[in-house]
Amino acid sequence: MTLLNHHAEGSASAPPLLLGPSLGTSYALWDAVAPELSISHRVVRWDLPGHGGSAAGLIEAGATVADLAALVLALADSLGIERFAYAGVSLGGAVGLHLAVHRPERLSSLAVICSSAHFNGSTPWEERAALVRREGLAGLAENADARWFAGDFTVPRLVRDHRDADPEAYAACCDALAAFDLRDRLAEIAVPTLLVAGREDAATPPAHLREIADAVPRATLVELPGASHLAPAQCPEAVLTALRAHLGPGAPRGMAVRREVLGDAHVDRAQARQTPFTARFQDFISRYAWGEIWTDPTLSRRERSMITLTALVAHGHYDELAMHVRAARRGGLTPEEIGAVLLQTAVYCGVPAANSAFATAQRVLAEEEDTV
């Protein structure tokens, strides 16, 4: 089966995130955002049929958004992705709305950017499809900047991608937009939903996003000043900030893992000692060390404990070592296994370091015996 052209980045073990494009663009629309998102997610961006590297034959005249959603699910299936977060712009956002209504079991969250639950009726899109089938895309591409961006901003590659798209596939995507209207189904959407509107967007004005936000339970709406229709290209930092918050910041998840590994008593003491001066550092630890590294399923927590013990011995951090000896015991390591790890450090970190480490570990293990 021919699949949508796509680009994947980020760890294969990270939570998957699929990014959908706007009509006339390629996955280059996400160039300024996707690499940052790939720090914490397995990011997969895809091209519409006949756009970028996707085959034009994947879509035909009279296509629907449901047809595009089926292609996205086929891509996810091919990559072994069962459930994923999704973010899409314009037509890509419509695909996300369709999935949230018709295949909610596949989505963990949804972000709809500069899009709509309807696109102002069928007539404008039927007329555009007829124009493109008759004259091609050169004329539309000439006016792309005015439709897509505010002010003098432009992204030459996206304009070029618009000009180079397959006219029949582009027209079929117009057919899909002409037939799309999910307004009567929005209240059914149950996944966490973010709406991002560009205040300068004439194609899908903020009112369209407000309409979705009003109908979808517990949806969040963000309006971006200075952004037009292709907000990820024109205002990538603002879009990135909104998506990071929506996709689940690492700190809450990290705090849960931190408590599981270190124990409530230790974390409570650390929080009690927190001051305005140290607050950002504590957030940094929870967000990145515990929210991204310790949650990565590539290594088990037992393996991470062993690695951590070794690193702490190597750098002589014996107070931290005591804390992580306790954590290792909470995680199921036996005293014998901890001793084996420390013996390994005698070879590679030096006997004096291991000697101090054994003394620290013995004290912690003795304390444990006294409490039994």
CSV table of N, CA, C and O in Angstrom, one decimal, residues 177-231:
chain,number,residue,atom,x,y,z
A,177,LEU,N,-12.8,19.8,1.5
A,177,LEU,CA,-13.1,21.0,2.3
A,177,LEU,C,-14.5,21.5,2.0
A,177,LEU,O,-15.3,21.9,2.9
A,178,ALA,N,-15.0,21.3,0.8
A,178,ALA,CA,-16.3,21.7,0.4
A,178,ALA,C,-17.4,20.9,1.2
A,178,ALA,O,-18.4,21.4,1.5
A,179,ALA,N,-17.1,19.6,1.4
A,179,ALA,CA,-18.1,18.7,2.0
A,179,ALA,C,-18.0,18.7,3.5
A,179,ALA,O,-18.8,18.0,4.1
A,180,PHE,N,-17.0,19.4,4.1
A,180,PHE,CA,-16.7,19.2,5.5
A,180,PHE,C,-17.6,20.1,6.4
A,180,PHE,O,-17.6,21.3,6.2
A,181,ASP,N,-18.3,19.5,7.4
A,181,ASP,CA,-19.0,20.3,8.3
A,181,ASP,C,-19.3,19.4,9.5
A,181,ASP,O,-20.1,18.4,9.5
A,182,LEU,N,-18.6,19.6,10.6
A,182,LEU,CA,-18.7,18.8,11.8
A,182,LEU,C,-19.4,19.6,13.0
A,182,LEU,O,-19.3,19.1,14.1
A,183,ARG,N,-20.0,20.7,12.7
A,183,ARG,CA,-20.5,21.5,13.8
A,183,ARG,C,-21.5,20.8,14.7
A,183,ARG,O,-21.5,21.0,15.9
A,184,ASP,N,-22.3,19.9,14.1
A,184,ASP,CA,-23.3,19.2,14.9
A,184,ASP,C,-22.7,18.0,15.7
A,184,ASP,O,-23.4,17.4,16.5
A,185,ARG,N,-21.4,17.7,15.6
A,185,ARG,CA,-20.8,16.6,16.3
A,185,ARG,C,-19.7,17.1,17.3
A,185,ARG,O,-19.1,16.2,18.0
A,186,LEU,N,-19.5,18.3,17.4
A,186,LEU,CA,-18.3,18.8,18.2
A,186,LEU,C,-18.5,18.5,19.7
A,186,LEU,O,-17.5,18.2,20.3
A,187,ALA,N,-19.7,18.5,20.2
A,187,ALA,CA,-19.9,18.2,21.6
A,187,ALA,C,-19.5,16.8,21.9
A,187,ALA,O,-19.4,16.4,23.1
A,188,GLU,N,-19.4,15.9,20.9
A,188,GLU,CA,-19.0,14.5,21.2
A,188,GLU,C,-17.5,14.4,21.5
A,188,GLU,O,-17.0,13.3,21.9
A,189,ILE,N,-16.7,15.4,21.1
A,189,ILE,CA,-15.2,15.3,21.3
A,189,ILE,C,-14.9,15.2,22.8
A,189,ILE,O,-15.2,16.1,23.5
A,190,ALA,N,-14.2,14.2,23.1
A,190,ALA,CA,-13.8,14.0,24.6
A,190,ALA,C,-12.4,14.1,24.9
A,190,ALA,O,-12.0,14.1,26.0
A,191,VAL,N,-11.5,14.1,23.8
A,191,VAL,CA,-10.1,14.1,24.1
A,191,VAL,C,-9.7,15.6,24.5
A,191,VAL,O,-10.4,16.5,24.1
A,192,PRO,N,-8.6,15.8,25.2
A,192,PRO,CA,-8.2,17.1,25.5
A,192,PRO,C,-7.9,17.9,24.2
A,192,PRO,O,-7.2,17.4,23.4
A,193,THR,N,-8.5,19.1,24.1
A,193,THR,CA,-8.5,19.8,22.8
A,193,THR,C,-8.0,21.2,23.0
A,193,THR,O,-8.5,21.9,23.9
A,194,LEU,N,-7.0,21.6,22.2
A,194,LEU,CA,-6.5,22.9,22.1
A,194,LEU,C,-6.9,23.6,20.8
A,194,LEU,O,-6.8,22.9,19.7
A,195,LEU,N,-7.4,24.8,20.8
A,195,LEU,CA,-7.7,25.6,19.6
A,195,LEU,C,-6.7,26.7,19.5
A,195,LEU,O,-6.6,27.5,20.5
A,196,VAL,N,-6.1,26.9,18.4
A,196,VAL,CA,-5.1,28.1,18.2
A,196,VAL,C,-5.6,28.9,17.0
A,196,VAL,O,-5.7,28.3,15.9
A,197,ALA,N,-5.9,30.1,17.3
A,197,ALA,CA,-6.4,31.0,16.2
A,197,ALA,C,-5.4,32.1,16.0
A,197,ALA,O,-4.7,32.7,16.9
A,198,GLY,N,-5.2,32.5,14.7
A,198,GLY,CA,-4.4,33.7,14.4
A,198,GLY,C,-5.3,34.9,14.2
A,198,GLY,O,-6.3,34.8,13.5
A,199,ARG,N,-5.1,35.9,15.0
A,199,ARG,CA,-6.0,37.1,14.9
A,199,ARG,C,-6.0,37.8,13.6
A,199,ARG,O,-7.0,38.5,13.3
A,200,GLU,N,-5.0,37.6,12.8
A,200,GLU,CA,-5.0,38.2,11.4
A,200,GLU,C,-5.4,37.2,10.3
A,200,GLU,O,-5.2,37.4,9.2
A,201,ASP,N,-6.0,36.0,10.7
A,201,ASP,CA,-6.3,35.0,9.8
A,201,ASP,C,-7.7,35.2,9.2
A,201,ASP,O,-8.7,35.2,9.8
A,202,ALA,N,-7.6,35.6,7.9
A,202,ALA,CA,-8.9,35.8,7.1
A,202,ALA,C,-9.5,34.5,6.6
A,202,ALA,O,-10.7,34.4,6.4
A,203,ALA,N,-8.7,33.5,6.5
A,203,ALA,CA,-9.2,32.2,5.9
A,203,ALA,C,-10.1,31.5,7.0
A,203,ALA,O,-11.2,31.0,6.7
A,204,THR,N,-9.6,31.3,8.2
A,204,THR,CA,-10.3,30.8,9.3
A,204,THR,C,-10.2,31.7,10.5
A,204,THR,O,-9.3,31.5,11.3
A,205,PRO,N,-11.0,32.7,10.5
A,205,PRO,CA,-10.9,33.8,11.6
A,205,PRO,C,-11.1,33.2,13.0
A,205,PRO,O,-11.6,32.1,13.1
A,206,PRO,N,-10.7,33.9,14.0
A,206,PRO,CA,-10.8,33.5,15.3
A,206,PRO,C,-12.2,33.0,15.7
A,206,PRO,O,-12.4,32.1,16.5
A,207,ALA,N,-13.2,33.6,15.1
A,207,ALA,CA,-14.6,33.2,15.4
A,207,ALA,C,-14.8,31.7,15.1
A,207,ALA,O,-15.6,31.1,15.8
A,208,HIS,N,-14.1,31.2,14.1
A,208,HIS,CA,-14.3,29.8,13.8
A,208,HIS,C,-13.7,28.9,14.9
A,208,HIS,O,-14.3,27.8,15.2
A,209,LEU,N,-12.6,29.3,15.5
A,209,LEU,CA,-12.0,28.5,16.6
A,209,LEU,C,-12.8,28.7,17.8
A,209,LEU,O,-12.9,27.7,18.6
A,210,ARG,N,-13.4,29.9,18.1
A,210,ARG,CA,-14.2,30.1,19.2
A,210,ARG,C,-15.4,29.2,19.2
A,210,ARG,O,-15.9,28.7,20.2
A,211,GLU,N,-16.0,29.0,18.0
A,211,GLU,CA,-17.1,28.2,17.8
A,211,GLU,C,-16.8,26.7,18.3
A,211,GLU,O,-17.6,26.1,18.9
A,212,ILE,N,-15.6,26.3,17.9
A,212,ILE,CA,-15.2,24.9,18.3
A,212,ILE,C,-15.0,24.9,19.8
A,212,ILE,O,-15.5,24.0,20.5
A,213,ALA,N,-14.3,25.9,20.3
A,213,ALA,CA,-14.0,25.9,21.8
A,213,ALA,C,-15.3,26.0,22.6
A,213,ALA,O,-15.4,25.4,23.7
A,214,ASP,N,-16.3,26.7,22.1
A,214,ASP,CA,-17.6,26.7,22.9
A,214,ASP,C,-18.3,25.4,22.9
A,214,ASP,O,-19.1,25.1,23.8
A,215,ALA,N,-18.1,24.6,21.9
A,215,ALA,CA,-18.9,23.4,21.7
A,215,ALA,C,-18.1,22.1,22.3
A,215,ALA,O,-18.8,21.2,22.8
A,216,VAL,N,-16.8,22.1,22.3
A,216,VAL,CA,-16.1,21.0,22.8
A,216,VAL,C,-15.8,21.1,24.3
A,216,VAL,O,-15.3,22.1,24.7
A,217,PRO,N,-16.3,20.1,25.0
A,217,PRO,CA,-16.1,20.2,26.5
A,217,PRO,C,-14.7,20.4,26.9
A,217,PRO,O,-13.8,19.7,26.4
A,218,ARG,N,-14.5,21.4,27.8
A,218,ARG,CA,-13.1,21.6,28.4
A,218,ARG,C,-12.0,22.0,27.4
A,218,ARG,O,-10.9,21.8,27.7
A,219,ALA,N,-12.4,22.5,26.2
A,219,ALA,CA,-11.4,22.9,25.2
A,219,ALA,C,-10.7,24.2,25.7
A,219,ALA,O,-11.3,25.0,26.4
A,220,THR,N,-9.5,24.4,25.2
A,220,THR,CA,-8.7,25.6,25.5
A,220,THR,C,-8.5,26.3,24.2
A,220,THR,O,-8.2,25.7,23.2
A,221,LEU,N,-8.7,27.6,24.3
A,221,LEU,CA,-8.6,28.5,23.1
A,221,LEU,C,-7.4,29.5,23.3
A,221,LEU,O,-7.4,30.1,24.4
A,222,VAL,N,-6.5,29.6,22.4
A,222,VAL,CA,-5.4,30.5,22.4
A,222,VAL,C,-5.5,31.3,21.1
A,222,VAL,O,-5.5,30.8,20.0
A,223,GLU,N,-5.5,32.7,21.2
A,223,GLU,CA,-5.4,33.5,20.1
A,223,GLU,C,-4.1,34.2,20.0
A,223,GLU,O,-3.6,34.8,21.0
A,224,LEU,N,-3.5,34.2,18.8
A,224,LEU,CA,-2.1,34.7,18.6
A,224,LEU,C,-2.1,36.0,17.9
A,224,LEU,O,-2.5,36.1,16.7
A,225,PRO,N,-1.7,37.1,18.5
A,225,PRO,CA,-1.6,38.4,17.8
A,225,PRO,C,-0.6,38.3,16.8
A,225,PRO,O,0.5,37.7,16.9
A,226,GLY,N,-0.8,38.9,15.7
A,226,GLY,CA,0.2,39.0,14.6
A,226,GLY,C,0.3,37.7,13.7
A,226,GLY,O,1.1,37.7,12.8
A,227,ALA,N,-0.6,36.7,14.0
A,227,ALA,CA,-0.5,35.5,13.2
A,227,ALA,C,-1.6,35.5,12.2
A,227,ALA,O,-2.8,35.8,12.6
A,228,SER,N,-1.3,35.0,11.1
A,228,SER,CA,-2.4,34.7,10.1
A,228,SER,C,-2.6,33.2,9.9
A,228,SER,O,-2.6,32.5,10.9
A,229,HIS,N,-2.8,32.7,8.7
A,229,HIS,CA,-3.3,31.4,8.6
A,229,HIS,C,-2.3,30.3,8.8
A,229,HIS,O,-2.6,29.2,9.3
A,230,LEU,N,-1.0,30.5,8.6
A,230,LEU,CA,0.0,29.5,8.8
A,230,LEU,C,0.8,29.9,10.0
A,230,LEU,O,2.0,30.2,10.0
A,231,ALA,N,0.2,29.8,11.2
A,231,ALA,CA,0.8,30.3,12.4
A,231,ALA,C,2.1,29.5,12.8
A,231,ALA,O,3.0,30.1,13.3
